[in-house]
Short mmCIF file of C-alpha atoms and ligand atoms in Angstrom, two decimals:
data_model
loop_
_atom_site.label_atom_id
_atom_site.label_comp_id
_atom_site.label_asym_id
_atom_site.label_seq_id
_atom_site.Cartn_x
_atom_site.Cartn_y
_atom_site.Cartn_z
CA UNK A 18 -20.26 18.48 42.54
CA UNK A 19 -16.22 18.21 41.33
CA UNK A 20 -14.30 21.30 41.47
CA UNK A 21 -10.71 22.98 40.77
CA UNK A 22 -9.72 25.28 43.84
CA UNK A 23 -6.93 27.21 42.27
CA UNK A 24 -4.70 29.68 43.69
CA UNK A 25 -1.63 31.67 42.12
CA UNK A 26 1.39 29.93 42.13
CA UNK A 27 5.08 30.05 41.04
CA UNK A 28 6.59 30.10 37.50
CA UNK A 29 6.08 26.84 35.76
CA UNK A 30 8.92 24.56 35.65
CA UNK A 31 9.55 20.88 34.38
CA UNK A 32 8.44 18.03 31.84
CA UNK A 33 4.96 17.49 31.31
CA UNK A 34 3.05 14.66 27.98
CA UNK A 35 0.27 15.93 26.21
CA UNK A 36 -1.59 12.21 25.78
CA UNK A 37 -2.70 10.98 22.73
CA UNK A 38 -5.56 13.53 20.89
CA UNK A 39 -9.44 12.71 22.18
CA UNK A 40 -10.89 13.71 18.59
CA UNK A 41 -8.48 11.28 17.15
CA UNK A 42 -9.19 8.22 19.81
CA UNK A 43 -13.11 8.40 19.40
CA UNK A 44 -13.01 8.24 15.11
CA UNK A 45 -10.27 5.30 15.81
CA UNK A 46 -12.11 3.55 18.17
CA UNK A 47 -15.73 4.18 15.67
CA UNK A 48 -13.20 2.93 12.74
CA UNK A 49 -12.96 -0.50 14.83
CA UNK A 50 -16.44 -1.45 14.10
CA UNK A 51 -15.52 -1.90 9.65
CA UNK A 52 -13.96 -5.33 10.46
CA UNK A 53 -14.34 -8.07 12.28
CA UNK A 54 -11.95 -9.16 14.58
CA UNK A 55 -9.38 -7.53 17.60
CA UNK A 56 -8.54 -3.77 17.29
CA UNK A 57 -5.80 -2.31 19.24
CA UNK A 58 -5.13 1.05 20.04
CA UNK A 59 -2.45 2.35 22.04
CA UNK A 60 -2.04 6.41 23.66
CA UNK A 61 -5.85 6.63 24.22
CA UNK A 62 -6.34 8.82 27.03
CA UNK A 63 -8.06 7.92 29.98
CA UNK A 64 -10.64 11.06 29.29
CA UNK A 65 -14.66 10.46 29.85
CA UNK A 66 -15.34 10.83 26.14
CA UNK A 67 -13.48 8.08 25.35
CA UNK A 68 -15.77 5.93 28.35
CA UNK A 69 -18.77 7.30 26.83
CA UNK A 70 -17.32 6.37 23.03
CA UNK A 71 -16.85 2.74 24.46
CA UNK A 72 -20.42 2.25 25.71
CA UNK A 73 -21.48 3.66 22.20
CA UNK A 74 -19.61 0.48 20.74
CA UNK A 75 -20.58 -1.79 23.37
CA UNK A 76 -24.18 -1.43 22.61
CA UNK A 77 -23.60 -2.01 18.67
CA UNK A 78 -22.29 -5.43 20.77
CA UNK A 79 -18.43 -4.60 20.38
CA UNK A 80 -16.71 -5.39 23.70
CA UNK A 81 -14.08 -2.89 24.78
CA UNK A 82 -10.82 -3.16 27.50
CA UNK A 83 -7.99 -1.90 28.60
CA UNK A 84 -5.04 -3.66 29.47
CA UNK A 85 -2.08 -5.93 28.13
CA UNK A 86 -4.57 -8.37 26.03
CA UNK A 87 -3.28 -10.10 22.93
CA UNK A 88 -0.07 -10.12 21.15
CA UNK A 89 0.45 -6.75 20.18
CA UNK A 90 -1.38 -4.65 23.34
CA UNK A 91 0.66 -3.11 26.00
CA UNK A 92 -0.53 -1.95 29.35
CA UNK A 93 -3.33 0.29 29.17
CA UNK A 94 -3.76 -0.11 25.58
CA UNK A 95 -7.33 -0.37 24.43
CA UNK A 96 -8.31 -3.47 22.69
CA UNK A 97 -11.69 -3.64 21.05
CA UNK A 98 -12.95 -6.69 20.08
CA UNK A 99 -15.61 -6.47 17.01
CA UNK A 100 -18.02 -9.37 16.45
CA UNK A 101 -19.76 -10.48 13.27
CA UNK A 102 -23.13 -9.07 13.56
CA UNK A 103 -23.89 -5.55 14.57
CA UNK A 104 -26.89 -3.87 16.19
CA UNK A 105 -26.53 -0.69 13.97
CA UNK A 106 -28.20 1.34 16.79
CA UNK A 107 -26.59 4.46 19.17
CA UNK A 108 -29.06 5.01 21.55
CA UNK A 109 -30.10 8.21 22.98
CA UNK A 110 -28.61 8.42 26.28
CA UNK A 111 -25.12 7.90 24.72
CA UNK A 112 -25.22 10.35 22.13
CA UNK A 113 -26.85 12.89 24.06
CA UNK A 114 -23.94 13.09 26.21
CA UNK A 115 -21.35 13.01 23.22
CA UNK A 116 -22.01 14.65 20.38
CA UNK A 117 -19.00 12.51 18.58
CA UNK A 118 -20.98 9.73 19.02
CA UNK A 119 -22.17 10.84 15.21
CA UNK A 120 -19.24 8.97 13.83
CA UNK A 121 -20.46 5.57 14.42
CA UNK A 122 -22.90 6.58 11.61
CA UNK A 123 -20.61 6.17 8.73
CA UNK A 124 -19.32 2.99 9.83
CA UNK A 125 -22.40 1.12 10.49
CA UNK A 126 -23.89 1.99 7.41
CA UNK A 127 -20.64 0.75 5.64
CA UNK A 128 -20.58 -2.69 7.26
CA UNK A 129 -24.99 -3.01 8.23
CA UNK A 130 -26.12 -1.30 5.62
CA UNK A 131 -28.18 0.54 8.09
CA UNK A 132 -27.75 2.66 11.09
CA UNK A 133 -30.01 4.26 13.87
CA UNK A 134 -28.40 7.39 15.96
CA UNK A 135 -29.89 9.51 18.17
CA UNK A 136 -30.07 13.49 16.93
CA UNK A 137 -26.57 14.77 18.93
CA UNK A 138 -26.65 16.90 21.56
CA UNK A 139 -22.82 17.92 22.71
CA UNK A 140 -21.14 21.18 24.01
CA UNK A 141 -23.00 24.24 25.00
CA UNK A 142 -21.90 26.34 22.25
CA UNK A 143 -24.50 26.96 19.93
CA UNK A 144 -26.25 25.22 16.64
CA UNK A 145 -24.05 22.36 15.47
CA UNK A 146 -26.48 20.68 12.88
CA UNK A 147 -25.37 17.37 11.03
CA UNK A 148 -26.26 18.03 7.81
CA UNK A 149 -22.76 18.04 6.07
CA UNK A 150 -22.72 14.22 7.24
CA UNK A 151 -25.92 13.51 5.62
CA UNK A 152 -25.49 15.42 2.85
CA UNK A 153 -22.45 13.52 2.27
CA UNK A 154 -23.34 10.07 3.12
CA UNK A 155 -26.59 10.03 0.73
CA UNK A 156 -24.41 11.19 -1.89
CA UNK A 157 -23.12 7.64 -1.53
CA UNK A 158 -26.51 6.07 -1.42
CA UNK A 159 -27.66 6.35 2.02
CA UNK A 160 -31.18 7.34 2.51
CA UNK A 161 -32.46 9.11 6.09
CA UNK A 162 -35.34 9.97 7.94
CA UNK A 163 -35.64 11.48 11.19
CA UNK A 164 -37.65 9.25 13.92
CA UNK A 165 -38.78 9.71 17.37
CA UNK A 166 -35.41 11.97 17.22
CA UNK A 167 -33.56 9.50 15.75
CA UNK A 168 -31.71 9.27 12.49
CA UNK A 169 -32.86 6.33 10.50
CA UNK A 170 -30.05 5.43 7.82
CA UNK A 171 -30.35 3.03 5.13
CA UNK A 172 -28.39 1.84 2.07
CA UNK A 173 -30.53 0.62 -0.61
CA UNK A 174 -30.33 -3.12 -1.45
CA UNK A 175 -30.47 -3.91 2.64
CA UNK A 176 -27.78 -6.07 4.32
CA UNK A 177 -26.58 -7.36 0.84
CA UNK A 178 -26.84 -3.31 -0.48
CA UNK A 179 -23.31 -1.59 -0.27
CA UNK A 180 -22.88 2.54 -0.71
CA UNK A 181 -21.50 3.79 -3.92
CA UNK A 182 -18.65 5.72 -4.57
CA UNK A 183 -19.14 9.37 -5.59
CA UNK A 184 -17.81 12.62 -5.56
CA UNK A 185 -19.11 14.64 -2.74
CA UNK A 186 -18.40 18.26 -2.41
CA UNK A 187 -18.53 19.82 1.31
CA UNK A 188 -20.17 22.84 1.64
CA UNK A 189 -18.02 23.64 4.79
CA UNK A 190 -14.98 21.03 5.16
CA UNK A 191 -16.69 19.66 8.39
CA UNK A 192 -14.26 17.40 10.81
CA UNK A 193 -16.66 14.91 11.68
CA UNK A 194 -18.15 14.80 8.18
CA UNK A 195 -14.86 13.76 6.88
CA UNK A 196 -14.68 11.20 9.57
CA UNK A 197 -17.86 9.98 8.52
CA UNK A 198 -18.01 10.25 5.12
CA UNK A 199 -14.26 8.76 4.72
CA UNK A 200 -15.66 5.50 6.97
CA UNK A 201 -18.17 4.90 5.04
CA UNK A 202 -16.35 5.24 1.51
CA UNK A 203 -13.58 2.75 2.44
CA UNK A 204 -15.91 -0.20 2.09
CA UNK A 205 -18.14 1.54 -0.88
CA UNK A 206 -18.27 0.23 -4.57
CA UNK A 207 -15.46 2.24 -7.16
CA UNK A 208 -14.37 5.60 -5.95
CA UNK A 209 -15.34 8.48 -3.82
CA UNK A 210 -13.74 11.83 -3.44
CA UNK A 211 -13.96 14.24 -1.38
CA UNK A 212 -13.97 17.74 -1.76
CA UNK A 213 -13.34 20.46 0.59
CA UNK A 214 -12.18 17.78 2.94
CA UNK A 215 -11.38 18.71 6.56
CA UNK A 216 -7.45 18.57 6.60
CA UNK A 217 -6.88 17.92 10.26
CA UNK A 218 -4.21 16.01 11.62
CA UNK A 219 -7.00 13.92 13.08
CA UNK A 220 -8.56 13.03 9.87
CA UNK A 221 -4.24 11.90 8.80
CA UNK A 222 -4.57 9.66 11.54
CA UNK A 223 -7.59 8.08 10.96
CA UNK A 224 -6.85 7.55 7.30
CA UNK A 225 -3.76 5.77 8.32
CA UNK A 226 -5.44 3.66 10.49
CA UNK A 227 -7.84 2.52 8.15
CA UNK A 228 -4.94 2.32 5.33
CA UNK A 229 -3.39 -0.30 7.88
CA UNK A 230 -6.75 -1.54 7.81
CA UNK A 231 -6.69 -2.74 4.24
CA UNK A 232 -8.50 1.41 2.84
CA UNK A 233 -7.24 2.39 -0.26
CA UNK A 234 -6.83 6.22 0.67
CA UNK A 235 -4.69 9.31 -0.84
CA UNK A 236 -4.78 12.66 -0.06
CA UNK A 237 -5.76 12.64 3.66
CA UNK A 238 -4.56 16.17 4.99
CA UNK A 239 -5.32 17.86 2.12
CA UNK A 240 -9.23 19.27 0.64
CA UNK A 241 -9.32 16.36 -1.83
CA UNK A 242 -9.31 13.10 -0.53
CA UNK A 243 -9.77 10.07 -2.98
CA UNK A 244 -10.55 6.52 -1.72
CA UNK A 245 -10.98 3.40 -3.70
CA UNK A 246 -13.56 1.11 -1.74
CA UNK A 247 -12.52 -2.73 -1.32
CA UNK A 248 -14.75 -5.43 -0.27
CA UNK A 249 -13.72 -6.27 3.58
CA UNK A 250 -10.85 -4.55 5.89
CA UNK A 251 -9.24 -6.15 8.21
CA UNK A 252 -8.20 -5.30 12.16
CA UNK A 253 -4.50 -3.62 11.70
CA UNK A 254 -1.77 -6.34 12.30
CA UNK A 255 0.07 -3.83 14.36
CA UNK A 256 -1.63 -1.24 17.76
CA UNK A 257 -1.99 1.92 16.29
CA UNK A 258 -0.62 5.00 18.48
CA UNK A 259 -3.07 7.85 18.50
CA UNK A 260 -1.47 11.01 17.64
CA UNK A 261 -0.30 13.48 20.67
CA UNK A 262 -3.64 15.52 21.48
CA UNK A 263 -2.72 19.63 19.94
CA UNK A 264 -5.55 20.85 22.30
CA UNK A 265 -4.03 19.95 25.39
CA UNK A 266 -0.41 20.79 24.13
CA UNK A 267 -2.20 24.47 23.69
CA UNK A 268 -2.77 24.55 27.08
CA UNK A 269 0.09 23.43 28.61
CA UNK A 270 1.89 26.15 26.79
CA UNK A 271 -0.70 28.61 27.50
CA UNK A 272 -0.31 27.77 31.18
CA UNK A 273 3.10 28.28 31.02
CA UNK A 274 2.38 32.05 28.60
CA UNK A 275 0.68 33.28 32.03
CA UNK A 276 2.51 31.83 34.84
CA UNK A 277 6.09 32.08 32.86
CA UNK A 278 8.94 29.38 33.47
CA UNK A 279 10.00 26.70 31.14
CA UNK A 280 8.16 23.38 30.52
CA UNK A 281 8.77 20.88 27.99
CA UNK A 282 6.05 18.88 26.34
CA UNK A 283 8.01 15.79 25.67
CA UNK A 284 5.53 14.13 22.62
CA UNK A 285 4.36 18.10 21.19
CA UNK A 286 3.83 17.97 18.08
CA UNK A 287 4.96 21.52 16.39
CA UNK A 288 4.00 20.89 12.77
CA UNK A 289 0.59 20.22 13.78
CA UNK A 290 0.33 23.60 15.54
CA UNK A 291 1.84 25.89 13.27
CA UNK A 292 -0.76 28.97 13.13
CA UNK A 293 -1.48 28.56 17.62
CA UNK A 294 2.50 28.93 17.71
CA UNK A 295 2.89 31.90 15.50
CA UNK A 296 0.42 33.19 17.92
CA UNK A 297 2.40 32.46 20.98
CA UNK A 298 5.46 33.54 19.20
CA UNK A 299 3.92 37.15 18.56
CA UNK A 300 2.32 36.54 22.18
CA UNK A 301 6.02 36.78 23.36
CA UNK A 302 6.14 33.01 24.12
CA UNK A 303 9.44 31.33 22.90
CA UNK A 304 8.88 27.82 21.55
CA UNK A 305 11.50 25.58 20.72
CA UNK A 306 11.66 21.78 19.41
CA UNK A 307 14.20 19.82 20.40
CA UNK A 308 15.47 16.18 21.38
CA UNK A 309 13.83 16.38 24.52
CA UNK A 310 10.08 17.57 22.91
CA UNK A 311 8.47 20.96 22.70
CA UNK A 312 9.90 23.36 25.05
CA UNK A 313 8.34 26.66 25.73
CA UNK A 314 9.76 29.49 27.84
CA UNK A 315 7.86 32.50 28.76
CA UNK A 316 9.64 35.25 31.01
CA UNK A 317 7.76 38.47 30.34
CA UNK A 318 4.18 39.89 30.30
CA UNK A 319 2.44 38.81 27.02
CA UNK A 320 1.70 41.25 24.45
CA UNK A 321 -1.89 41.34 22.56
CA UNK A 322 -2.37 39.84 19.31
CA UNK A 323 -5.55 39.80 17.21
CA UNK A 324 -6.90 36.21 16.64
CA UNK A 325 -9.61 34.54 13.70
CA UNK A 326 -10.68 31.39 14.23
CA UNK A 327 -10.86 29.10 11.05
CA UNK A 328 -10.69 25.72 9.73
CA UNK A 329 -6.99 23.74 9.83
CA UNK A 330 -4.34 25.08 9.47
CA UNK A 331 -6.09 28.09 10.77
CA UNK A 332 -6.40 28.78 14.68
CA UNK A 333 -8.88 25.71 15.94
CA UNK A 334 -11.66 27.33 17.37
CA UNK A 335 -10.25 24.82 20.76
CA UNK A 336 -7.92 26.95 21.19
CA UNK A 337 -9.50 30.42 21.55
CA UNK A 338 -10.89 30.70 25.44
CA UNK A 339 -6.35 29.66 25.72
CA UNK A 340 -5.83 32.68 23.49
CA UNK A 341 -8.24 35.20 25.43
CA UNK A 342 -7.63 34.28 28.45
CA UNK A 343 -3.83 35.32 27.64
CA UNK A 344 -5.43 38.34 26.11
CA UNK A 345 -7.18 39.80 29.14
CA UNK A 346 -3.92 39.54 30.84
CA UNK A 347 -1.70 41.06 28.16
CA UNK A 348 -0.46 44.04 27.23
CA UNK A 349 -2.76 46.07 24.80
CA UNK A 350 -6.05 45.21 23.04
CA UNK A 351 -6.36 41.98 21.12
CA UNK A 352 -9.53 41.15 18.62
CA UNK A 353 -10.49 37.66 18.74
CA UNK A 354 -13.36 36.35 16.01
CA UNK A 355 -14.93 33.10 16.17
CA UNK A 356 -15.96 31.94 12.97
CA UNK A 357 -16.55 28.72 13.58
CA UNK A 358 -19.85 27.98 16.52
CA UNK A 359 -21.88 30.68 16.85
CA UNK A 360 -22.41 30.63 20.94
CA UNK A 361 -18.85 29.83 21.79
CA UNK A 362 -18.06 32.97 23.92
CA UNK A 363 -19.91 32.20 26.76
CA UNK A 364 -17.52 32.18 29.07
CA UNK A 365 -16.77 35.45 28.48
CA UNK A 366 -19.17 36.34 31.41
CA UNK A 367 -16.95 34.19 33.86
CA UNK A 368 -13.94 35.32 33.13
CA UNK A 369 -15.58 39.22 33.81
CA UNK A 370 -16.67 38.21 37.05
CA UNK A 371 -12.67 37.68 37.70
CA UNK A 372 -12.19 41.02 36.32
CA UNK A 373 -11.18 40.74 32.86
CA UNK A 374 -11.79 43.44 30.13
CA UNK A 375 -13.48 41.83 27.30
CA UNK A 376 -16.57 43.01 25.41
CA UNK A 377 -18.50 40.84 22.90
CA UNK A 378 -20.26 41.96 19.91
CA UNK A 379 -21.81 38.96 17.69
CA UNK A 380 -18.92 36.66 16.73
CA UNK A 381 -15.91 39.47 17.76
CA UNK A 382 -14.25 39.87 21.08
CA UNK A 383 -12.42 42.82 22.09
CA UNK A 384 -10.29 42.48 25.30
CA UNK A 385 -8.34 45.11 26.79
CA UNK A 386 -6.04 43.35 28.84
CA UNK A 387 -5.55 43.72 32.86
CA UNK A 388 -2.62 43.30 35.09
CA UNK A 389 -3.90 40.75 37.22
CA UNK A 390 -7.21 38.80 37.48
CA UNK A 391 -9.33 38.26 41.05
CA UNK A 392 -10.13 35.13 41.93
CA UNK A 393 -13.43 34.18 42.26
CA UNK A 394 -16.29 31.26 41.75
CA UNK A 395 -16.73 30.62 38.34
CA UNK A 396 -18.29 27.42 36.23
CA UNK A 397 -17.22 25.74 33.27
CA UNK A 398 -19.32 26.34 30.78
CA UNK A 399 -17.62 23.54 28.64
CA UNK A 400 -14.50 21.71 27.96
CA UNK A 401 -11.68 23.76 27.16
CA UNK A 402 -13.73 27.48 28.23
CA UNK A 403 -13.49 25.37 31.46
CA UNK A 404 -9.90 24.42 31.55
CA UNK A 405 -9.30 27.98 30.03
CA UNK A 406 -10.75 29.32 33.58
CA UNK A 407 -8.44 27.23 35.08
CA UNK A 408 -5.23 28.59 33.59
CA UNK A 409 -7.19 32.39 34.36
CA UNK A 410 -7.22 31.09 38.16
CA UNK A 411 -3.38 30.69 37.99
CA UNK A 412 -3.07 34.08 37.39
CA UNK A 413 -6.13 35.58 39.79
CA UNK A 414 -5.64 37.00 43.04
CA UNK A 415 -7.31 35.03 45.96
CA UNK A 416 -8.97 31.76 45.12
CA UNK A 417 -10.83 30.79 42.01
CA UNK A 418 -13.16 27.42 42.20
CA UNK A 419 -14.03 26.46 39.01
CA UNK A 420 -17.30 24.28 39.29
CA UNK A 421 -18.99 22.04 36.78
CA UNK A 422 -15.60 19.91 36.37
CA UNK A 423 -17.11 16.92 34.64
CA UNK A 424 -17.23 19.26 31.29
CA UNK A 425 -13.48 19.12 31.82
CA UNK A 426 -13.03 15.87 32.68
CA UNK A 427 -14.19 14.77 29.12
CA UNK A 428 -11.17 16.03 27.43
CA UNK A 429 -7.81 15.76 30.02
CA UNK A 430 -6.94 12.88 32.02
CA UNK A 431 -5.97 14.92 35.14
CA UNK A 432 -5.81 18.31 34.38
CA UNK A 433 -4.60 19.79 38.41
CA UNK A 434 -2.30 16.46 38.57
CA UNK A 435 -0.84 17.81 35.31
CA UNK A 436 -0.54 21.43 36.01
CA UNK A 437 0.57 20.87 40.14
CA UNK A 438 3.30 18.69 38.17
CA UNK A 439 4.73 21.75 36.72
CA UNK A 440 4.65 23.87 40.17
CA UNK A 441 0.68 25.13 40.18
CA UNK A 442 -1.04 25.44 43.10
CA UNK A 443 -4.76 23.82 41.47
CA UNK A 444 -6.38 20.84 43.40
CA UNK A 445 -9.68 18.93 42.57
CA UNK A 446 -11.85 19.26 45.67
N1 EPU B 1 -21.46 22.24 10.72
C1 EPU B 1 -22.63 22.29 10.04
N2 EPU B 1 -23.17 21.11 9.60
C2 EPU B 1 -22.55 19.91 9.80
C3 EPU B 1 -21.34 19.87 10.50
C4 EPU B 1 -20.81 21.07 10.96
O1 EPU B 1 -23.21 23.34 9.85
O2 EPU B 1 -23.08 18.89 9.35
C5 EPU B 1 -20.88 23.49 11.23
C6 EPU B 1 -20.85 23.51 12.75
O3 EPU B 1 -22.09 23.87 13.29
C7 EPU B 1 -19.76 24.48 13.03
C8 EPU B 1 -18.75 24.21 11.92
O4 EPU B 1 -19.51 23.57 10.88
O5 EPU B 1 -20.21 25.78 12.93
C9 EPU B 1 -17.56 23.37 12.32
O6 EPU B 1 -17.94 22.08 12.63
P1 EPU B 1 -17.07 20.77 12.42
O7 EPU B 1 -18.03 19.76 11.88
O8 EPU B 1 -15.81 21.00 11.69
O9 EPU B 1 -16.74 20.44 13.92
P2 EPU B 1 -16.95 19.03 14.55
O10 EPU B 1 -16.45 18.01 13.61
O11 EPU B 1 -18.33 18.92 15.06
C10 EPU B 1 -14.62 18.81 15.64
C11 EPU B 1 -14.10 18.63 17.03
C12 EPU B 1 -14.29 19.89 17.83
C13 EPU B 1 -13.59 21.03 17.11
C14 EPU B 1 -14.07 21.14 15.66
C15 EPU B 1 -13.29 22.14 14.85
C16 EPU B 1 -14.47 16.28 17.40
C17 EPU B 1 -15.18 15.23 18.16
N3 EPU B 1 -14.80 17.52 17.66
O12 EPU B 1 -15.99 19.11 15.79
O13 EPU B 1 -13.70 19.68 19.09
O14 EPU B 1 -13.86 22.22 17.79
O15 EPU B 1 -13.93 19.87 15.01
O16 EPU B 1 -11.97 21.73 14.69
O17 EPU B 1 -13.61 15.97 16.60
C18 EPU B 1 -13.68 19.58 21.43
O18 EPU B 1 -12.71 18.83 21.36
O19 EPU B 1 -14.15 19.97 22.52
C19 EPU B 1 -14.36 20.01 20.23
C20 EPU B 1 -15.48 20.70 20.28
#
């Protein structure tokens, strides 16, 4: 089994990227299947979830590769190559590994008419139902029924049957469901809007992409998004960059909030961060943009904050094991709520066994932070928890092996490469 050894280290010095943003790649890459033809995307990091996403297309029969294919693709950008005639199926051993898988479901039904998906399984962190994405998709037209665990979708009228614009109001404005719902409406007939849209910058980028597409789309970014449906899309003539990924930007600067020093994140992205870097800022965590990218200096011991969780441009829920991990470390006693998944504080319980103060009570956290941390064996619980206890390692006494890597490998390309960049002492063993 793949683990990070990790031992204290120095300050953190030097220039680090944070790679293009994992839940923008895997709605880009689902966005490939509305048209026929070569798609190709460029910054899409070399992460498992992205590996997993391109089996998911490969068995709806689109081929995927890297490399410098065709006129516009550079080296290492991904070109996907989408036939004619689908198989509007995402079979279960896909999606229960990747719970994004979900997002081929708008699509398919878009361009098939129809569309089988495995139930998602996904991180450990509680209940994360689908029924925003149905809700809004069969506002549209689709009809569903749940089969052998498996989401049957239809659109009335069969291959030949096309969804209809509506207005569909979110009951909770639902990332994914945005995705989805916002895939399927580009090829619909007349109008859809949505309301209470997700307004992440991952939901901008995918609306551009399917704008260059041919999509008829305002308001991406905001709660209401309006799209006029057209009759076919197109691949984009140009590669389409994936925007720089905010989740591992928040670590890199958390990383460098514990360990001090002064890194620079050359392709940060500030103005999709705003509420994480008020944080750091009352944190104690200086963070500057510049020529050269984000920079970020941290000298002195951090200083609690309180933290809620909430929808964009709240704090992401991603970024919250960053934010108390710095907590049981700084000075004073920080509140952290989690509003978004229910069971996302479990590893709260690792990060005790390395000494830190923190007591849970439902969705609230209250951490009293400690000088220093003791290394010990812990296990990733999940993706960023797990690269959370990573950063906590950096600033534990002794050794801390952080088992269960694979739940970290789905979200950074090289996470110790990375980090031992900037002067940490973390290996993969
Ligand atoms: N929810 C429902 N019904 C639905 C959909 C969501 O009740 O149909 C609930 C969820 O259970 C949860 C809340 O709504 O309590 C938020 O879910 P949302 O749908 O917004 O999250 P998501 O789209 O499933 C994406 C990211 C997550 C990120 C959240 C919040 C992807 C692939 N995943 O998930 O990222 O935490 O938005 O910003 O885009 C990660 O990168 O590791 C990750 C978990």
């Amino acid at each position: 089994m793949d683990r990070f050894v990790v031992r204290p280290g120095d300050s953190l010095h030097g220039t680090v990227s944070a790679g293009g943003a994992k839940n923008s790649a895997l709605k880009l890459m689902a966005a490939c299947l509305l048209a026929e033809g070569r798609h190709v995307l460029a910054g899409v990091p070399r992460i498992v979830d992205v590996e997993i996403m391109a089996e998911v297309l490969e068995a709806i029969g689109a081929q995927v590769d890297r490399g410098p294919d065709g006129p516009h693709g550079g080296p290492g950008d991904l070109v996907i190559d989408t036939p004619a005639t689908l198989v509007p199926e995402a079979p279960y051993e896909l999606v229960e590994k990747m719970r994004a898988s979900v997002v081929v479901l708008g699509p398919l039904l878009a361009r098939t008419g129809r569309a089988s998906v495995s139930l998602p399984g996904g991180d450990d962190f509680g209940n994360r139902p689908i029924d925003i994405h149905l809700h809004g998709l069969s506002t549209l037209g689709a009809v569903f029924e749940t089969v052998h665990g498996n989401i049957e979708g239809s659109v009335p009228g069969g291959a030949e049957g096309r969804l209809v614009g509506q207005r569909v109001v979110f009951e909770y404005p639902s990332h994914t469901a945005t995705d989805n719902v916002l895939m399927a409406a580009v090829l619909a007939k007349g109008t859809t809007v949505i309301e209470n849209a997700a307004r992440e910058p991952e939901v901008s980028d995918l609306a551009d992409f399917l704008t260059h597409m041919g999509a008829r789309i305002r308001g991406a970014g905001t709660s209401h998004i309006e799209v006029d449906g057209v009759d076919e899309l197109h691949p984009s003539p140009q590669s389409h960059r994936v925007i720089p990924d905010r989740v591992v930007a928040a670590t890199l600067l958390s990383a460098v909030a514990m360990a001090g020093g002064d890194i620079v994140i050359e392709d940060g992205r500030p103005d999709h961060m705003d509420m994480v870097l008020r944080k750091m800022g009352d944190l104690g965590v200086t963070v500057t943009q510049g020529p050269e990218g984000m920079r970020a200096t941290s000298t002195d011991r951090l200083h609690s904050v309180d933290v809620a969780t909430l929808p964009y441009p709240g704090v992401a829920t991603d970024y919250k094991p960053f934010l108390v991990t710095m907590l049981s470390v700084a000075d004073g006693v920080g509140i952290v709520t989690e509003n978004l998944f229910a069971g996302r504080f479990r590893y709260v319980d690792e990060l005790r066994r390395m000494g830190a103060d923190i007591r849970t009570e439902g969705h609230h956290a209250v951490v009293r932070g400690v000088r220093r941390l003791s290394g010990a064996p812990v296990r990733a619980p999940d993706l960023r928890a797990g690269a959370a206890l990573v950063l906590a390692g950096m600033m534990a006494e002794g050794e801390t092996v952080v088992s269960d890597a694979q739940h970290i490998d789905r979200g950074y390309e090289d996470l110790a490469a990375t980090l031992s960049s900037l002067g940490a002492d973390v290996t993969r063993a």
